[in-house]
CSV table of C-alpha atoms and ligand atoms in Angstrom, one decimal:
chain,number,residue,atom,x,y,z
A,1235,MET,CA,0.1,0.4,0.0
A,1236,ILE,CA,1.5,3.3,-0.7
A,1237,ILE,CA,0.0,6.4,0.3
A,1238,ASP,CA,1.0,9.1,-1.8
A,1239,LEU,CA,0.4,12.6,0.1
A,1240,ARG,CA,1.6,14.9,-2.4
A,1241,SER,CA,-0.9,16.4,-4.1
A,1242,ASP,CA,-4.5,15.3,-5.3
A,1243,THR,CA,-3.5,15.1,-9.1
A,1244,VAL,CA,-2.4,11.3,-7.9
A,1245,THR,CA,-6.4,9.6,-7.8
A,1246,LYS,CA,-6.6,7.6,-10.6
A,1247,PRO,CA,-10.5,7.2,-12.1
A,1248,THR,CA,-12.7,5.5,-10.2
A,1249,LEU,CA,-14.5,2.5,-11.5
A,1250,GLY,CA,-18.0,4.4,-11.7
A,1251,MET,CA,-16.0,7.1,-13.5
A,1252,LEU,CA,-14.9,5.0,-15.7
A,1253,GLU,CA,-17.7,3.2,-16.8
A,1254,ALA,CA,-19.5,6.9,-17.3
A,1255,MET,CA,-16.7,7.6,-19.3
A,1256,MET,CA,-17.1,4.2,-21.7
A,1257,GLN,CA,-20.8,5.3,-22.0
A,1258,ALA,CA,-19.6,8.7,-23.7
A,1259,LYS,CA,-21.4,10.0,-26.6
A,1260,VAL,CA,-18.3,11.9,-28.8
A,1261,GLY,CA,-17.7,13.7,-32.0
A,1262,ASP,CA,-15.1,16.1,-33.1
A,1263,ASP,CA,-15.5,19.1,-30.4
A,1264,VAL,CA,-13.4,21.2,-33.1
A,1265,TYR,CA,-16.4,21.1,-35.1
A,1266,LYS,CA,-18.2,21.9,-31.6
A,1267,GLU,CA,-19.7,18.3,-32.0
A,1268,ASP,CA,-19.2,16.2,-29.0
A,1269,PRO,CA,-22.3,15.8,-26.8
A,1270,THR,CA,-20.5,15.2,-24.0
A,1271,VAL,CA,-18.2,18.7,-24.3
A,1272,ASN,CA,-20.9,20.4,-24.5
A,1273,ALA,CA,-22.7,19.1,-22.0
A,1274,LEU,CA,-20.3,19.6,-19.7
A,1275,GLU,CA,-20.3,23.6,-21.1
A,1276,GLU,CA,-23.2,23.6,-20.1
A,1277,ARG,CA,-23.4,22.5,-17.0
A,1278,LEU,CA,-20.9,24.4,-15.4
A,1279,ALA,CA,-21.8,27.7,-17.5
A,1280,ASN,CA,-25.1,27.0,-15.8
A,1281,MET,CA,-23.8,26.2,-12.5
A,1282,PHE,CA,-21.8,29.3,-12.2
A,1283,GLY,CA,-24.5,31.6,-13.9
A,1284,LYS,CA,-22.4,32.5,-17.4
A,1285,PRO,CA,-23.6,32.2,-20.4
A,1286,SER,CA,-20.5,30.7,-21.7
A,1287,ALA,CA,-17.9,27.8,-21.0
A,1288,MET,CA,-14.9,26.5,-22.8
A,1289,PHE,CA,-13.9,23.2,-21.6
A,1290,PHE,CA,-9.2,23.0,-21.0
A,1291,PRO,CA,-6.9,20.1,-21.4
A,1292,THR,CA,-4.8,21.9,-18.1
A,1293,GLY,CA,-5.4,24.5,-15.5
A,1294,THR,CA,-2.7,26.4,-16.9
A,1295,MET,CA,-3.9,26.4,-20.6
A,1296,ALA,CA,-7.0,27.6,-19.2
A,1297,ASN,CA,-5.6,30.6,-17.1
A,1298,GLN,CA,-3.4,30.9,-19.9
A,1299,THR,CA,-5.7,31.9,-22.2
A,1300,ALA,CA,-8.0,33.9,-19.7
A,1301,ILE,CA,-4.8,36.1,-19.2
A,1302,LYS,CA,-4.4,36.7,-22.8
A,1303,LEU,CA,-8.3,37.7,-23.6
A,1304,HIS,CA,-7.8,40.1,-21.0
A,1305,THR,CA,-4.9,41.5,-21.7
A,1306,ASN,CA,-2.3,43.4,-24.4
A,1307,PRO,CA,1.4,42.9,-24.9
A,1308,GLY,CA,2.6,44.9,-22.2
A,1309,ASP,CA,0.1,45.4,-19.3
A,1310,GLN,CA,0.4,44.3,-16.3
A,1311,VAL,CA,-1.3,41.8,-14.0
A,1312,ILE,CA,-1.8,42.3,-10.3
A,1313,CYS,CA,-1.8,38.6,-8.2
A,1314,ASP,CA,-0.4,37.7,-5.4
A,1315,LYS,CA,3.7,36.8,-5.1
A,1316,ASP,CA,2.5,33.3,-4.8
A,1317,ALA,CA,-0.1,32.9,-7.3
A,1318,HIS,CA,0.5,29.8,-9.5
A,1319,ILE,CA,0.1,31.6,-12.6
A,1320,TYR,CA,3.4,33.2,-11.3
A,1321,HIS,CA,5.4,30.4,-10.6
A,1322,TYR,CA,4.0,27.2,-11.8
A,1323,GLU,CA,3.0,28.0,-14.9
A,1324,GLY,CA,6.5,28.4,-16.7
A,1325,GLY,CA,6.4,32.2,-16.9
A,1326,GLY,CA,3.8,31.5,-19.1
A,1327,ALA,CA,2.1,35.5,-18.4
A,1328,SER,CA,4.9,36.3,-20.0
A,1329,PHE,CA,5.9,34.0,-23.0
A,1330,ASN,CA,2.5,33.6,-24.7
A,1331,SER,CA,1.0,37.1,-23.4
A,1332,GLY,CA,3.9,39.2,-23.1
A,1333,VAL,CA,2.6,40.9,-19.7
A,1334,SER,CA,4.0,41.3,-16.4
A,1335,CYS,CA,3.1,40.5,-12.9
A,1336,LYS,CA,2.8,43.0,-9.9
A,1337,LEU,CA,3.5,40.9,-7.1
A,1338,ILE,CA,1.1,41.3,-3.9
A,1339,GLN,CA,2.8,41.0,-0.7
A,1340,GLY,CA,-0.4,38.9,0.5
A,1341,ASP,CA,-1.2,37.2,3.5
A,1342,ARG,CA,-1.3,32.7,3.1
A,1343,GLY,CA,-1.6,33.9,-0.9
A,1344,MET,CA,-4.8,36.3,-0.4
A,1345,PHE,CA,-4.1,40.1,-0.5
A,1346,THR,CA,-6.7,43.1,0.2
A,1347,ALA,CA,-8.6,45.7,-2.1
A,1348,GLU,CA,-6.5,48.3,-0.5
A,1349,GLN,CA,-3.6,46.7,-1.8
A,1350,VAL,CA,-4.8,46.1,-5.0
A,1351,LEU,CA,-5.7,50.1,-5.3
A,1352,GLU,CA,-2.1,50.6,-4.9
A,1353,ALA,CA,-1.0,48.3,-6.8
A,1354,ILE,CA,-2.2,50.2,-9.9
A,1355,ASN,CA,-0.1,51.6,-12.3
A,1356,PRO,CA,-2.3,55.1,-13.1
A,1357,PRO,CA,-3.3,54.8,-16.6
A,1358,ASP,CA,-2.4,58.1,-17.6
A,1359,PHE,CA,1.3,57.3,-16.3
A,1360,TYR,CA,3.0,55.8,-19.6
A,1361,HIS,CA,6.3,55.2,-18.5
A,1362,SER,CA,4.9,52.2,-16.6
A,1363,PRO,CA,2.7,49.2,-18.0
A,1364,LEU,CA,-0.8,49.7,-18.2
A,1365,THR,CA,-2.7,47.5,-15.5
A,1366,THR,CA,-5.5,45.7,-16.6
A,1367,LEU,CA,-6.1,42.5,-14.9
A,1368,VAL,CA,-6.3,41.2,-11.2
A,1369,GLU,CA,-6.2,37.3,-10.9
A,1370,VAL,CA,-7.0,35.3,-7.2
A,1371,GLU,CA,-6.7,32.1,-6.9
A,1372,ASN,CA,-9.0,30.3,-4.6
A,1373,THR,CA,-8.3,28.1,-2.5
A,1374,ALA,CA,-4.7,29.5,-2.9
A,1375,ASN,CA,-2.4,26.4,-3.4
A,1376,ARG,CA,1.1,28.1,-1.9
A,1377,GLY,CA,-1.0,30.0,0.6
A,1378,GLY,CA,-2.0,26.1,2.5
A,1379,GLY,CA,-5.6,25.9,0.5
A,1380,SER,CA,-6.4,29.2,2.3
A,1381,CYS,CA,-10.1,29.9,1.0
A,1382,TRP,CA,-10.7,33.8,0.4
A,1383,ASP,CA,-13.1,36.1,2.4
A,1384,PHE,CA,-16.3,36.5,-0.1
A,1385,GLU,CA,-16.4,40.0,1.0
A,1386,GLU,CA,-12.9,41.2,0.6
A,1387,LEU,CA,-13.7,39.5,-3.4
A,1388,LYS,CA,-16.2,41.7,-3.7
A,1389,LYS,CA,-14.4,44.9,-2.3
A,1390,ILE,CA,-11.9,44.0,-4.9
A,1391,ARG,CA,-14.5,43.9,-7.6
A,1392,THR,CA,-15.8,47.1,-7.5
A,1393,VAL,CA,-11.5,48.5,-7.5
A,1394,CYS,CA,-11.6,46.5,-10.8
A,1395,ASP,CA,-15.1,48.5,-12.1
A,1396,THR,CA,-13.8,51.2,-10.9
A,1397,ASN,CA,-10.3,51.3,-12.4
A,1398,ASN,CA,-11.6,49.0,-15.2
A,1399,LEU,CA,-9.3,45.9,-14.6
A,1400,GLY,CA,-10.5,42.5,-15.9
A,1401,PHE,CA,-10.9,40.3,-12.9
A,1402,HIS,CA,-10.3,36.5,-13.2
A,1403,LEU,CA,-10.4,33.9,-10.6
A,1404,ASP,CA,-7.7,30.9,-11.1
A,1405,GLY,CA,-10.3,28.1,-9.0
A,1406,ALA,CA,-8.4,25.1,-9.5
A,1407,ARG,CA,-9.5,24.3,-5.9
A,1408,LEU,CA,-13.2,26.6,-5.9
A,1409,TRP,CA,-15.0,23.0,-5.2
A,1410,ASN,CA,-12.9,23.2,-2.4
A,1411,ALA,CA,-14.0,26.5,-0.9
A,1412,LEU,CA,-17.4,26.2,-2.0
A,1413,VAL,CA,-17.8,23.4,0.5
A,1414,ALA,CA,-15.7,24.1,3.1
A,1415,LYS,CA,-17.2,27.9,3.4
A,1416,ASN,CA,-20.8,26.7,2.3
A,1417,GLU,CA,-20.5,28.8,-0.9
A,1418,THR,CA,-22.0,28.8,-4.3
A,1419,ALA,CA,-20.7,28.9,-7.5
A,1420,LYS,CA,-23.1,31.3,-8.7
A,1421,ASP,CA,-21.5,33.9,-5.8
A,1422,TYR,CA,-18.3,33.4,-7.9
A,1423,GLY,CA,-19.9,34.0,-11.2
A,1424,GLN,CA,-21.4,36.3,-9.9
A,1425,LEU,CA,-18.1,38.2,-8.9
A,1426,PHE,CA,-15.9,37.6,-11.9
A,1427,ASP,CA,-15.3,37.9,-15.8
A,1428,THR,CA,-13.7,34.4,-15.6
A,1429,ILE,CA,-12.8,31.3,-13.6
A,1430,SER,CA,-10.8,28.5,-14.9
A,1431,VAL,CA,-12.1,25.5,-12.9
A,1432,CYS,CA,-10.2,22.1,-12.6
A,1433,LEU,CA,-11.7,19.0,-13.0
A,1434,SER,CA,-8.5,17.1,-12.1
A,1435,LYS,CA,-7.7,17.6,-9.1
A,1436,GLY,CA,-10.1,16.9,-5.5
A,1437,LEU,CA,-13.1,16.1,-7.8
A,1438,GLY,CA,-10.8,12.6,-9.1
A,1439,CYS,CA,-10.7,13.4,-13.1
A,1440,PRO,CA,-7.4,12.0,-15.4
A,1441,ILE,CA,-7.1,15.4,-17.3
A,1442,GLY,CA,-9.6,18.4,-18.0
A,1443,SER,CA,-10.5,22.1,-16.6
A,1444,VAL,CA,-13.4,24.4,-17.7
A,1445,LEU,CA,-12.8,28.5,-18.4
A,1446,ILE,CA,-16.0,30.4,-17.8
A,1447,GLY,CA,-17.0,33.4,-18.7
A,1448,ASP,CA,-18.9,36.3,-20.1
A,1449,GLU,CA,-19.6,35.8,-23.8
A,1450,LYS,CA,-18.1,39.0,-24.9
A,1451,ILE,CA,-14.4,38.0,-23.5
A,1452,MET,CA,-15.4,34.0,-24.0
A,1453,GLN,CA,-15.6,34.7,-28.3
A,1454,ASN,CA,-12.5,34.5,-28.6
A,1455,ALA,CA,-11.4,31.9,-26.3
A,1456,MET,CA,-11.9,29.4,-28.8
A,1457,ARG,CA,-9.0,31.2,-31.2
A,1458,ILE,CA,-6.6,31.3,-28.3
A,1459,ARG,CA,-7.2,27.6,-27.0
A,1460,LYS,CA,-6.3,26.7,-30.5
A,1461,ILE,CA,-3.1,28.9,-31.1
A,1462,PHE,CA,-2.0,27.4,-27.6
A,1463,GLY,CA,-2.5,23.7,-29.0
A,1464,GLY,CA,-5.8,23.0,-27.4
A,1465,GLY,CA,-7.8,22.0,-30.2
A,1466,MET,CA,-9.1,18.5,-28.8
A,1467,ARG,CA,-11.6,16.1,-31.0
A,1468,GLN,CA,-13.3,13.0,-29.8
A,1469,VAL,CA,-12.9,14.2,-25.8
A,1470,GLY,CA,-16.3,13.3,-24.8
A,1471,TYR,CA,-14.5,10.3,-22.8
A,1472,LEU,CA,-12.4,12.5,-20.5
A,1473,ALA,CA,-15.8,15.3,-20.5
A,1474,ALA,CA,-17.9,12.7,-19.1
A,1475,ALA,CA,-15.6,12.0,-16.5
A,1476,GLY,CA,-16.0,15.4,-16.1
A,1477,ILE,CA,-19.5,15.3,-15.4
A,1478,TYR,CA,-19.7,12.4,-13.3
A,1479,ALA,CA,-16.9,13.9,-11.2
A,1480,LEU,CA,-19.6,17.0,-10.3
A,1481,ASP,CA,-22.8,14.6,-9.6
A,1482,ASN,CA,-20.4,12.7,-7.5
A,1483,HIS,CA,-17.3,14.3,-6.0
A,1484,ILE,CA,-17.7,17.6,-4.6
A,1485,ASP,CA,-19.3,16.8,-1.4
A,1486,ARG,CA,-17.5,14.5,-1.0
A,1487,LEU,CA,-14.4,16.8,-0.1
A,1488,ALA,CA,-15.6,17.5,3.1
A,1489,GLU,CA,-14.1,14.1,4.2
A,1490,ASP,CA,-10.8,15.0,2.8
A,1491,HIS,CA,-10.9,18.4,4.2
A,1492,LYS,CA,-11.5,16.6,8.1
A,1493,LYS,CA,-8.4,13.9,7.1
A,1494,ALA,CA,-6.5,16.7,6.8
A,1495,LYS,CA,-7.4,18.7,10.0
A,1496,GLU,CA,-6.9,15.6,11.7
A,1497,ILE,CA,-3.5,15.0,10.2
A,1498,GLY,CA,-2.6,18.3,11.7
A,1499,GLN,CA,-3.7,17.6,14.8
A,1500,VAL,CA,-1.1,14.7,14.6
A,1501,LEU,CA,1.9,16.9,13.3
A,1502,SER,CA,1.4,19.8,15.6
A,1503,ASP,CA,2.0,17.4,18.6
A,1504,LEU,CA,5.2,16.3,17.3
A,1505,SER,CA,8.2,16.9,18.8
A,1506,PHE,CA,10.5,17.9,15.8
A,1507,ILE,CA,7.6,20.3,14.0
A,1508,LYS,CA,7.9,23.8,14.5
A,1509,LYS,CA,5.0,25.0,13.1
A,1510,VAL,CA,1.8,23.7,11.1
A,1511,GLU,CA,-0.2,26.3,9.0
A,1512,THR,CA,-3.6,27.0,9.2
A,1513,ILE,CA,-5.9,24.1,7.4
A,1514,GLU,CA,-9.2,25.3,5.8
A,1515,THR,CA,-9.2,22.7,3.3
A,1516,ASN,CA,-7.3,19.6,2.4
A,1517,ILE,CA,-4.2,21.3,1.9
A,1518,VAL,CA,-1.4,20.7,5.1
A,1519,ILE,CA,1.7,22.6,5.1
A,1520,PHE,CA,4.2,22.6,7.7
A,1521,GLU,CA,7.7,23.1,8.8
A,1522,LEU,CA,10.3,21.0,10.9
A,1523,LEU,CA,12.8,22.5,13.5
A,1524,GLU,CA,15.8,23.8,12.2
A,1525,ARG,CA,17.5,21.0,13.6
A,1526,THR,CA,15.5,18.0,12.3
A,1527,ASP,CA,17.0,16.9,9.1
A,1528,GLU,CA,14.1,16.9,6.1
A,1529,ALA,CA,15.8,14.6,4.1
A,1530,LYS,CA,15.9,11.5,6.8
A,1531,PHE,CA,12.7,12.5,7.9
A,1532,LEU,CA,11.4,12.5,4.3
A,1533,LYS,CA,13.3,9.0,4.5
A,1534,SER,CA,12.0,7.2,7.1
A,1535,LEU,CA,8.3,8.4,5.7
A,1536,GLU,CA,9.1,6.8,2.1
A,1537,ASP,CA,10.7,3.9,3.7
A,1538,LYS,CA,6.8,3.2,5.0
A,1539,ASN,CA,5.3,3.9,1.8
A,1540,ILE,CA,4.6,7.0,2.5
A,1541,ARG,CA,5.0,10.1,0.5
A,1542,LEU,CA,4.8,14.0,0.6
A,1543,SER,CA,6.4,16.8,-1.2
A,1544,GLY,CA,9.1,19.5,-0.1
A,1545,MET,CA,7.9,23.4,-1.1
A,1546,GLY,CA,11.4,24.2,-0.2
A,1547,GLN,CA,12.8,26.5,2.2
A,1548,GLY,CA,11.8,23.7,5.0
A,1549,LYS,CA,8.7,23.3,4.4
A,1550,LEU,CA,6.6,20.4,3.7
A,1551,ARG,CA,3.4,20.0,1.8
A,1552,ILE,CA,0.8,17.2,2.5
A,1553,VAL,CA,-2.3,17.0,0.3
A,1554,THR,CA,-5.4,14.5,1.4
A,1555,HIS,CA,-7.6,13.5,-1.7
A,1556,LEU,CA,-10.0,10.8,-3.1
A,1557,ASP,CA,-7.7,7.8,-2.9
A,1558,TYR,CA,-6.6,8.9,-0.1
A,1559,THR,CA,-8.4,6.4,2.3
A,1560,ASP,CA,-9.7,5.8,5.8
A,1561,GLU,CA,-7.3,2.6,5.6
A,1562,MET,CA,-4.3,4.8,4.7
A,1563,HIS,CA,-5.7,7.6,7.0
A,1564,ASP,CA,-5.4,5.6,10.1
A,1565,ARG,CA,-2.0,3.9,8.7
A,1566,PHE,CA,-0.7,7.5,7.9
A,1567,LEU,CA,-1.6,9.0,11.3
A,1568,SER,CA,0.3,6.0,13.7
A,1569,THR,CA,3.3,6.0,11.7
A,1570,LEU,CA,3.5,9.8,12.3
A,1571,ARG,CA,2.9,9.4,16.4
A,1572,ILE,CA,5.4,7.2,16.5
A,1573,LEU,CA,8.1,8.7,14.0
A,1574,GLU,CA,11.7,8.5,15.2
A,1575,LEU,CA,14.2,10.9,14.0
B,992,PLP,C1,-3.5,22.9,-10.5
B,992,PLP,C2,-3.5,24.1,-10.4
B,992,PLP,C3,-3.8,24.8,-11.6
B,992,PLP,C4,-3.7,23.7,-13.0
B,992,PLP,O1,-2.6,22.9,-12.8
B,992,PLP,P1,-2.6,22.0,-14.5
B,992,PLP,O2,-1.6,21.2,-13.5
B,992,PLP,O3,-2.1,22.9,-15.6
B,992,PLP,O4,-4.0,21.3,-14.5
B,992,PLP,C5,-3.5,26.0,-11.5
B,992,PLP,N1,-3.7,26.9,-10.4
B,992,PLP,C6,-3.5,25.9,-9.4
B,992,PLP,C7,-3.9,27.2,-8.3
B,992,PLP,C8,-3.6,24.6,-9.3
B,992,PLP,O5,-3.3,24.7,-7.7
C-alpha cells in the first residue's frame, strides 16, 4: 500500500467514472460536435450563471487563455506573490501574453482591496506598464489551501470596476472553498469576468479544466485555445469523467478536509515540528524545526511507503484526496505518532 499525499492530482479514475467514460457519446469537438463536451460546458456555465464555458486539457492552459483574453502585450497583471500563474505556469504569462506581474505581498496567498488599489499603475503615466487584470486564486495553493473572504473579493470587484480592470479567478480548487465555506458557484460567477476550474484535482478526473466567462470575453477563447495547441477531438470520453465528478465528487471533499485537519492535529503534537499552518481545506503545510533533518524525515516516511512533497525553505506539504482511504489515514497517523528521528 502506497500512501501518496504529494498532491490531489495523483488520483485514478474510479470504476464508476470509468464506466461513465465508456458510455460517453462523442464527436469532433473542434467542430463543436462532441455532445458530452457540450453538455459539460453547458452544465458549468449554468452552475456559475455565466453564458459561456470551454473545456481545456489543463488548468494552466485555461489560466493562460484567460490572461491572453484580458490583456495586451506590455500590460501588467496584479496577483499574489504566491500565485500559481506566477510560480507554476512556466513563465507563461510573459511568454504567451507578453505581460508582467505586479506581485502583492499577501497573507497565505490572499490580499486586500486596498493592496490592489496601491498596486494599480496610474493609466495616464505612460512610463509604467498599463494595469489591466487582477487575478486571485481560491483556494490559494501555496497559501495552504486557504479560502478567501467573500466580502473582500466583493471589494476587489469594486476596485476593478472603478479602474476598468478585468477580474480572473484561478479556481483550480474552488470546489474545496465552496464546500468548506458553504458558498455557491453562482456567488463566484456574479463576481468574476472569467473563472478557471480544475476537474483533475480534488474531483478526481484524469484530466480536464474548464474556463467559464462572459459572452464578449469568451468570443475569442476558441481562437486562443487553438493557438495554444489545445483544440481537441473526441474528448467527450474525458468530459464524461468531468460530469461524473460534478455529480459524485463535490460533497465528499468535506472528508478530505476532515482528514487534513486530523493530520494537522497529530503533526502539531510532534516534537520535531516547528509549525503547522492553518488548515481550511485539503492542504497541510508545515515546517520542521531547524535541527530536524528534512531528507531524513522524508526518507523515514518513504521507507514506510508514505509520500509527501517538499516546497523548499524548510516547508513540507500534504494534500488529502479521493484515493486517500480511511485505512491509509489510520496507518499514516499511527506512523507519525511513533516516528523517531
Ligand atoms: C493545479 C493548479 C492549476 C492548473 O494546473 P494544471 O496542472 O495545468 O491543470 C492552476 N492553478 C492552481 C492554483 C493549481 O493548483
